XYZ file of C-alpha atoms in Angstrom:
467
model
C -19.543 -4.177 0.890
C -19.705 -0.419 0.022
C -17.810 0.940 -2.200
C -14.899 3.531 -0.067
C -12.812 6.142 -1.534
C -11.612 7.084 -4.713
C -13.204 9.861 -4.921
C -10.740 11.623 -7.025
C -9.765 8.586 -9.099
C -14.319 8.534 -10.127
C -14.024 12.056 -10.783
C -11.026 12.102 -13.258
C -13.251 8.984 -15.053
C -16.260 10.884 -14.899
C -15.168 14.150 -16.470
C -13.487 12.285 -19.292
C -17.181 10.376 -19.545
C -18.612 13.729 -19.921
C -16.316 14.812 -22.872
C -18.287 14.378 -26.352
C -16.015 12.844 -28.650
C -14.215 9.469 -28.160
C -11.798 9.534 -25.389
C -9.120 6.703 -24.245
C -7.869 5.909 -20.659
C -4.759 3.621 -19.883
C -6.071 2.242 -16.063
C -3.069 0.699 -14.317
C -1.858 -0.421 -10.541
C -0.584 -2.975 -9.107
C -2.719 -6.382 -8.458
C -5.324 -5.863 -5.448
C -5.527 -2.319 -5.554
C -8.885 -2.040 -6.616
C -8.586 -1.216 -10.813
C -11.627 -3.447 -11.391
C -13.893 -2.143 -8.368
C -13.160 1.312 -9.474
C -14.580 0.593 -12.776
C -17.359 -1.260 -11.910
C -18.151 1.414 -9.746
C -17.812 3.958 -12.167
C -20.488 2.214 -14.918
C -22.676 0.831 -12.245
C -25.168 3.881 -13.686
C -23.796 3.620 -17.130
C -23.731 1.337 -20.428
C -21.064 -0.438 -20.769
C -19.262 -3.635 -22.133
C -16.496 -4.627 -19.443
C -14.480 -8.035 -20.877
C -11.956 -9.201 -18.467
C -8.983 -10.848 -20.463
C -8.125 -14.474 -19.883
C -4.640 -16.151 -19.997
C -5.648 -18.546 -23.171
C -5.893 -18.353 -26.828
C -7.047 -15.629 -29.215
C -9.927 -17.671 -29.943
C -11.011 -18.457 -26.196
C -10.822 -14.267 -25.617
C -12.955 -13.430 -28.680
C -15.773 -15.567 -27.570
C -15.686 -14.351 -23.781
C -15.546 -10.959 -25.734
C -18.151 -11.641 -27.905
C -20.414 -12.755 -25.102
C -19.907 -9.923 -23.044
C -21.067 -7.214 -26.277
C -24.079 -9.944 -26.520
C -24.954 -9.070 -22.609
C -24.573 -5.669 -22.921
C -26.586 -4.950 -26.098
C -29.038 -8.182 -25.994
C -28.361 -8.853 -29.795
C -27.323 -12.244 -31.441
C -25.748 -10.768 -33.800
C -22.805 -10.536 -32.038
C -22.313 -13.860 -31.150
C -19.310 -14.552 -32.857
C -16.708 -12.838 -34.432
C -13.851 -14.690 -35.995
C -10.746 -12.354 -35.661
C -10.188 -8.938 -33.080
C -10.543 -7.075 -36.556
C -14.408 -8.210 -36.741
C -14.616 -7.460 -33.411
C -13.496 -4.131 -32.750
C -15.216 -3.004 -36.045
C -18.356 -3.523 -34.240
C -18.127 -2.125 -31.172
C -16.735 0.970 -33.787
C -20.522 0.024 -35.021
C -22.163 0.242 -31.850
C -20.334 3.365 -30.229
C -21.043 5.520 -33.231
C -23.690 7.280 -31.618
C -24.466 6.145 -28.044
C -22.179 7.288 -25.279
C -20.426 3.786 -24.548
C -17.969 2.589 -21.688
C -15.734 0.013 -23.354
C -13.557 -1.904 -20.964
C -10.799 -4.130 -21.540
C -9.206 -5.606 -18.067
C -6.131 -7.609 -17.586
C -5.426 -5.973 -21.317
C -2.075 -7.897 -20.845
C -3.645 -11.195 -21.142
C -5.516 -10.349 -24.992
C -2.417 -8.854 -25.972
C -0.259 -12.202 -25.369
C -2.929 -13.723 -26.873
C -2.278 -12.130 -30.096
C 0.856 -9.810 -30.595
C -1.561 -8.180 -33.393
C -4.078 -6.417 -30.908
C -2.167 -2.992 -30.442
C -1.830 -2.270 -33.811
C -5.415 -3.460 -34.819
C -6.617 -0.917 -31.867
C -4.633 2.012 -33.415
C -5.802 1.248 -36.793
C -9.325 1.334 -35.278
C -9.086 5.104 -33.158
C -6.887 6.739 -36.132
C -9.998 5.408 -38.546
C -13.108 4.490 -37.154
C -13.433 5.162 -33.085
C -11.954 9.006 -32.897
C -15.246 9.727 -34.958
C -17.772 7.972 -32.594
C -18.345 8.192 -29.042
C -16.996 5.499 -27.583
C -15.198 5.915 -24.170
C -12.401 3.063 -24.263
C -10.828 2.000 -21.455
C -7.573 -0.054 -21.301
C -6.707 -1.566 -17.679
C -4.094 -3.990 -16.520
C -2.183 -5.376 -13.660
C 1.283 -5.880 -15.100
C 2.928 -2.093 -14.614
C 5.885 -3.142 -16.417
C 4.007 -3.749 -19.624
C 1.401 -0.872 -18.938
C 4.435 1.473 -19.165
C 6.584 -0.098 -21.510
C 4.116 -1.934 -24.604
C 1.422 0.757 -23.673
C 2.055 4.227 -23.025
C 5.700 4.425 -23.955
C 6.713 6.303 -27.541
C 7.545 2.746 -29.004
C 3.811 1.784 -28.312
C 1.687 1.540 -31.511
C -1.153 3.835 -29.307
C 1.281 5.993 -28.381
C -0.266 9.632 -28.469
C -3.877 7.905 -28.913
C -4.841 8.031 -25.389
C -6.822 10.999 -23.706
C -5.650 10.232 -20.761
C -3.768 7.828 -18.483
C -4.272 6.592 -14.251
C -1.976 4.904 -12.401
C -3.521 3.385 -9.601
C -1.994 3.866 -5.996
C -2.456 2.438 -2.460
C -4.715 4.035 -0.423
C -3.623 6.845 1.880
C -3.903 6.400 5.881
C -6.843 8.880 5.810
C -9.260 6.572 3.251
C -7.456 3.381 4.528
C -9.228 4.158 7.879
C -12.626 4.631 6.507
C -12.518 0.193 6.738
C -12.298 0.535 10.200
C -14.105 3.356 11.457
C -14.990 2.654 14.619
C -11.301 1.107 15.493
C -9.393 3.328 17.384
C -6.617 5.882 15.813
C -3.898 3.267 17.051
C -5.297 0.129 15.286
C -6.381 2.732 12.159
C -3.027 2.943 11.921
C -1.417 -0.638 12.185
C -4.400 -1.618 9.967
C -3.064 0.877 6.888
C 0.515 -0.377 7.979
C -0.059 -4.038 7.527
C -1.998 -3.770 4.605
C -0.332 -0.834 2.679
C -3.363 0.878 1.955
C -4.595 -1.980 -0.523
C -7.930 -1.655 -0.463
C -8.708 -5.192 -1.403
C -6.659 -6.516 2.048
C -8.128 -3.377 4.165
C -11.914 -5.018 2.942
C -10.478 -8.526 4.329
C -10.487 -6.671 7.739
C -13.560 -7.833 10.327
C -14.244 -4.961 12.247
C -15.793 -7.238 14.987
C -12.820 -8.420 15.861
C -9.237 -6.747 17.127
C -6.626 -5.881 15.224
C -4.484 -8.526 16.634
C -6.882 -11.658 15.845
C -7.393 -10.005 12.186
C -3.518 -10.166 11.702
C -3.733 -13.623 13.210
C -6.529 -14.979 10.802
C -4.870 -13.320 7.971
C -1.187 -13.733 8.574
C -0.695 -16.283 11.013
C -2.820 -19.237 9.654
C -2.287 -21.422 6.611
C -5.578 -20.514 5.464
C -5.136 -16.710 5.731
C -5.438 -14.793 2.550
C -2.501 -13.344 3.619
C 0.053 -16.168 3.949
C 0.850 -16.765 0.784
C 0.445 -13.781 -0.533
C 3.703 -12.259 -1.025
C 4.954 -15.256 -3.289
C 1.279 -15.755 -4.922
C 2.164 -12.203 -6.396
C 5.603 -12.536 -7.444
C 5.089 -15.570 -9.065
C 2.341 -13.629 -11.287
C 5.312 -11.198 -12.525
C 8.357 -13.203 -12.081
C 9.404 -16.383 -13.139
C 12.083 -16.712 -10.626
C 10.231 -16.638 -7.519
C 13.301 -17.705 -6.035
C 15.428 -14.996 -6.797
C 12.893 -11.623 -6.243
C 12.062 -13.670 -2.843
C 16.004 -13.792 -1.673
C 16.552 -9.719 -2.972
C 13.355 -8.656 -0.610
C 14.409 -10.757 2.526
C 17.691 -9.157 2.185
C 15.925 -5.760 2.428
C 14.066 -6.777 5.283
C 16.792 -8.132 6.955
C 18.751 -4.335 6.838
C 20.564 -4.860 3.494
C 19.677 -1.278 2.370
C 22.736 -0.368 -0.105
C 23.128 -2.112 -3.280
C 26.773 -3.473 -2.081
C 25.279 -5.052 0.485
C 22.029 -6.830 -1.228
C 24.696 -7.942 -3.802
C 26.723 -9.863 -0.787
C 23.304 -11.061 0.869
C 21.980 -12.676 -1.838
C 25.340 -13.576 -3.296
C 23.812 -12.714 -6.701
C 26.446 -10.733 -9.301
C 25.941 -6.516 -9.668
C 24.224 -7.309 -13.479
C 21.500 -9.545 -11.919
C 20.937 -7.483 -8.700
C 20.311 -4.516 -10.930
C 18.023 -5.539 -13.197
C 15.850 -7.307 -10.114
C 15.932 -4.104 -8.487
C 14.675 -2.251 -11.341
C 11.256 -4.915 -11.763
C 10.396 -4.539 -8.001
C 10.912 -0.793 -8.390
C 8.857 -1.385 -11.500
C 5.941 -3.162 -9.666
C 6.516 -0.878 -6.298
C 7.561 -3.457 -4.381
C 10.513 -2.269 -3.486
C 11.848 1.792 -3.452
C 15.244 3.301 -4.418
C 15.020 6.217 -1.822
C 17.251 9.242 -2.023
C 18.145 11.805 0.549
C 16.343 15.254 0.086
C 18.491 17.851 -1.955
C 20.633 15.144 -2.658
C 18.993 13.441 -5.131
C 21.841 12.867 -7.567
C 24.368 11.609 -4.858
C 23.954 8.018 -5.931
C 26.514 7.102 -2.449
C 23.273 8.038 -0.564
C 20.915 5.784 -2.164
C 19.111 3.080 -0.512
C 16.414 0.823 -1.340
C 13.935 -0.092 1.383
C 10.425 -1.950 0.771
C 7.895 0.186 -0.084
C 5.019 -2.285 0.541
C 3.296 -2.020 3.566
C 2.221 -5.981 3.245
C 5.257 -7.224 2.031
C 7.271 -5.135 4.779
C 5.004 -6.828 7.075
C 5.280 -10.706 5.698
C 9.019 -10.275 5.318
C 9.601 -8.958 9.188
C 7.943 -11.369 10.528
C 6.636 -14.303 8.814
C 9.301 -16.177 7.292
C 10.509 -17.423 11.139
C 6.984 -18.441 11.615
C 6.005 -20.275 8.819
C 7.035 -23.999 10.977
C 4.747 -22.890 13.488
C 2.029 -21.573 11.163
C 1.809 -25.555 9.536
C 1.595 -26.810 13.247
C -1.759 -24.373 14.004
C 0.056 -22.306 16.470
C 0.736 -19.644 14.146
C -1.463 -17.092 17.068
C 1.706 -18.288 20.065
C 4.293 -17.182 17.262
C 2.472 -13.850 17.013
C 2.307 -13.320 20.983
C 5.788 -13.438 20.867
C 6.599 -10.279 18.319
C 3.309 -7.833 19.477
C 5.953 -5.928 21.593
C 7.848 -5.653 17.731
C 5.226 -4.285 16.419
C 5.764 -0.713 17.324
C 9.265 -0.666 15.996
C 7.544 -2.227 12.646
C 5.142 0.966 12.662
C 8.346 3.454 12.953
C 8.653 3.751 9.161
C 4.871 3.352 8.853
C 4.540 6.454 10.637
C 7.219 8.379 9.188
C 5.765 7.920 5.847
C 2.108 8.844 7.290
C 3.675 11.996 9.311
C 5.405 13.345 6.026
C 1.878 13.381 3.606
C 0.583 14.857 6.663
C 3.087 17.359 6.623
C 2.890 17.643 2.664
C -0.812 18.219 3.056
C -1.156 20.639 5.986
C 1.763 22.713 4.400
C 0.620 23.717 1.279
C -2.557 24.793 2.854
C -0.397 27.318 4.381
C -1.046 25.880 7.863
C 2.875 25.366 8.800
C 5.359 28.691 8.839
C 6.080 28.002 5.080
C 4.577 26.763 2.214
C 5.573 23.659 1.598
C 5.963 21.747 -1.822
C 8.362 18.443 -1.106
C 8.184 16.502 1.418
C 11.282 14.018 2.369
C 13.989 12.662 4.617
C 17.355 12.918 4.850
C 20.585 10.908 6.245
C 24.106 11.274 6.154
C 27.393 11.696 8.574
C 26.902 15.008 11.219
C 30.308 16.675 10.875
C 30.072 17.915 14.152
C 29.917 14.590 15.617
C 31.484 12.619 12.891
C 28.580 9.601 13.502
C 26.156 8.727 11.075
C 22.319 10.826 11.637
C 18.856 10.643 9.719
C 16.123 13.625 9.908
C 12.709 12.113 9.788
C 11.067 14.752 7.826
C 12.443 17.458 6.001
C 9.978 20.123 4.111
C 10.885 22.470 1.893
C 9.882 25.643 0.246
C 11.965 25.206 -3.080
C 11.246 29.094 -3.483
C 12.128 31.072 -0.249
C 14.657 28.312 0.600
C 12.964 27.448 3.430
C 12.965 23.990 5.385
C 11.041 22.052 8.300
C 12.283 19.584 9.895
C 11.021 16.953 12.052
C 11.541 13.874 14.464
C 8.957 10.979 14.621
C 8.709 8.536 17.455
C 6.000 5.655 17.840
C 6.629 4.727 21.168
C 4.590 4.167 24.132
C 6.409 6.418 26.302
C 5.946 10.694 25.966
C 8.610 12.291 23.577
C 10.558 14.076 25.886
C 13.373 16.703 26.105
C 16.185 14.181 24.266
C 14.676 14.005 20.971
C 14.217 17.615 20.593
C 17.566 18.595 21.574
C 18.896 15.753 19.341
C 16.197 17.389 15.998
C 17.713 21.066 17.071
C 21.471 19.942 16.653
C 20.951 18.636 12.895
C 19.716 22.202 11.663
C 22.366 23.312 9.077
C 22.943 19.474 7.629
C 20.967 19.626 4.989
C 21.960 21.487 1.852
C 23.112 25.369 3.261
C 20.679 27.350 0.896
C 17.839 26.498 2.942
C 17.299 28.267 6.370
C 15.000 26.121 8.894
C 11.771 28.124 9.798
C 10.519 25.487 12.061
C 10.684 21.863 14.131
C 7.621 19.455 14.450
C 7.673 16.618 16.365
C 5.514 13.259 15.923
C 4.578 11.068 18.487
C 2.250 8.302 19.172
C 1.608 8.638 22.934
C 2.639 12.664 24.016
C 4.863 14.695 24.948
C 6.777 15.342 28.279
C 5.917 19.194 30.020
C 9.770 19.951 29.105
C 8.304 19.576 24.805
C 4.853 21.259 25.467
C 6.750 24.374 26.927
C 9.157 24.666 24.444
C 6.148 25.223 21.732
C 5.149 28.394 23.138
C 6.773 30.523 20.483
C 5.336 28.700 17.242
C 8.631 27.868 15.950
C 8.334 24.231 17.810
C 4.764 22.506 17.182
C 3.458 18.741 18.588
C 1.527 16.470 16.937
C -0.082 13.444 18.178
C -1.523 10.124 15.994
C -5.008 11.540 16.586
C -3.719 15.133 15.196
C -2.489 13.943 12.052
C -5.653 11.461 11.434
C -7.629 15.050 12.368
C -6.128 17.436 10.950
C -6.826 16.634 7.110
């Protein structure tokens, strides 16, 4: 399959390529996002020794090491090496001169192998590496130790790096460059379903529908998909158990941290520091309502993973049927959910739409944060959201806007409703203008009111065509 996207992520490794001097990136993401494709992308033109780490012994890693120099240079001398030391003294050696990628993946792996192997790769830049040319490259799946053993102050490396890359999903606009010939509709429950993970968007068939690729993915015990949720946490958890219960209580509407605390029945200690590794690995998100970012009353922790939001909905009732090979009947039953899965999905795509549009000056302010907001309407005394708020930090200017992804036209209601929540947000801002989202249209009464630029529509095809 060809390679899609990243264009930004191969130019950031190919201008540190071009630097002279030795240079150091820390690569990291979560699992499936496409860290090793990038890379092997990236050296497909250049030389390079990639090793991919193994969970085993120091000894087992040296000689998969060792074999991959050997491959890469076509000498026996480097057949063996009996300690990291020996090793990384010769690829100090070999990158004296020559302009060479060296890639360690799954860097977690080598380092549990032998606690040593940070220190013995700072001793190695501060005396040997910094004077060659040598492009090093650390990558690894496991955020929390990325962060914490790698780039943090505490880290022996710590100010050795040139530069650091944490991977992300894909956005909606390079998630749909899998499917191109689907329509905007399935573009967009394809990037919802999959999160933008480009290894689960390259699982897609475009011969088929959307439906029967959630089907053959989801809905059948031999989908890549089935499993997947606990095939992950079991990789960064040992207590599958309790991560699992936390993000079924999120899916289920247990949004405050009160209230995951009496789902689960776990105590305030544990539910913290759960919450805290699935922030860690983005599995989950502590959200925050724009401008109110240290009122911790109005935080609220939703899943932030599109597949896991997905699974969680609607797998675990299905999972009987899915055993029994009538997984496809099961889905039948929920297509008419699916919409109402999307809603969020489509908030989240409407507001980098909105990010992206606005500060190319193409909205009636600049904008330079992009968020939502909730809270109590005084006026009404009932609890209200706002979809998307933008604001010029600046001028003190806001947008604000409703989303709706619905088969039915966006009609006079939900603009009235968006018009009567100006002034909730924090006073210093005055709103400039109102956008409404929809998936279908919008009723005559909408289209009317837009007249005077202060009110503007946009459809799914506008914001797939717009950036």
């Amino acid at each position: 399959m060809a390679f899609i996207g990243r264009e930004r992520e191969l130019e950031t490794l190919n201008n540190l390529y071009n630097r002279d001097g030795f240079q150091m990136l820390v690569l990291y993401g979560r699992r499936r996002v496409g860290k090793s494709t990038l890379l092997k992308e990236f050296i497909k033109d250049k030389k390079a020794v990639y090793y991919t780490a193994i969970q085993d012994s120091v000894s087992s890693n040296l000689e998969m090491f060792a074999k991959s120099i050997r491959e890469t240079f076509n000498d026996a001398r480097y057949a063996n090496f009996n300690s990291i030391e020996a090793l990384f003294s010769a690829l100090g050696e070999l990158c004296s001169d020559d302009r060479i990628v060296v890639i360690i993946d799954e860097f977690p792996y080598l380092a549990e192998s032998d606690s040593s192997v940070l220190s013995v790769i700072q001793k190695h830049i501060d005396n040997e590496w910094q004077n060659g040319n040598m492009f090093f490259i650390l990558c690894g799946s496991s955020i929390s130790f990325m962060e914490n053993k790698v780039l943090s102050e505490k880290s022996p490396l710590f100010g050795r790096r040139t530069s650091q890359l944490k991977l992300r999903p894909l956005d909606y606009i390079q998630s749909a460059l899998f499917t191109p010939e689907y329509s905007y509709e399935d573009k967009a429950l394809c990037y919802g379903f999959t999160g933008g993970i480009p290894k689960y968007l390259s699982l897609i068939d475009p011969k088929l529908s959307v439906y029967n690729n959630i089907i053959r993915l989801f809905f059948r015990e031999d989908g890549y998909l089935f499993e997947e949720p606990q095939n992950l946490i079991s990789q960064e958890y040992k207590n599958v158990a309790l991560y699992s219960s936390i993000i079924n209580a999120i899916a289920n509407g247990a949004s405050k941290f009160s209230d995951i605390c009496n789902e689960t029945g776990l105590s305030a200690t544990t539910t913290t520091r759960a919450l805290n590794e699935l922030i860690s690995t983005e599995i989950i998100e502590k959200q925050t309502a724009i401008t109110e970012e240290n009122n911790k009353k109005k935080a609220l922790y939703t899943i932030k993973d599109g597949m896991f939001l997905f699974w969680y909905r609607f797998l675990p009732d299905a999972i009987s049927l899915i055993n029994l090979g009538k997984g496809d009947k099961y889905f039948v039953e929920i297509v008419d959910d699916l919409n109402d899965f999307m809603g969020s999905v489509f908030e989240d795509m409407c507001r980098y739409f909105v990010l992206n549009i606005g500060i190319d000056k193409k909205l009636n302010s600049t904008i330079t944060e992009v968020g939502k907001w909730w809270g109590t309407n005084p006026r009404t005394h009932e609890q209200t959201d706002i979809d998307v708020v933008a604001l010029n930090h600046r001028k003190k200017e806001a947008i604000l806007g409703e989303c709706k992804y619905r088969n039915s036209l966006l009609d006079k209601k939900v603009l009235d409703a968006l018009r009567e929540r100006e002034g909730l947000i924090d006073k210093r801002y005055r709103t400039v203008q109102y956008l409404l989202f929809s998936k279908t249209g919008f009723s005559d009464y909408v289209i009317e009111q837009c007249k005077d630029g202060v009110i503007n529509t946009f459809t799914l095809s506008d914001i797939y065509e717009m950036i």
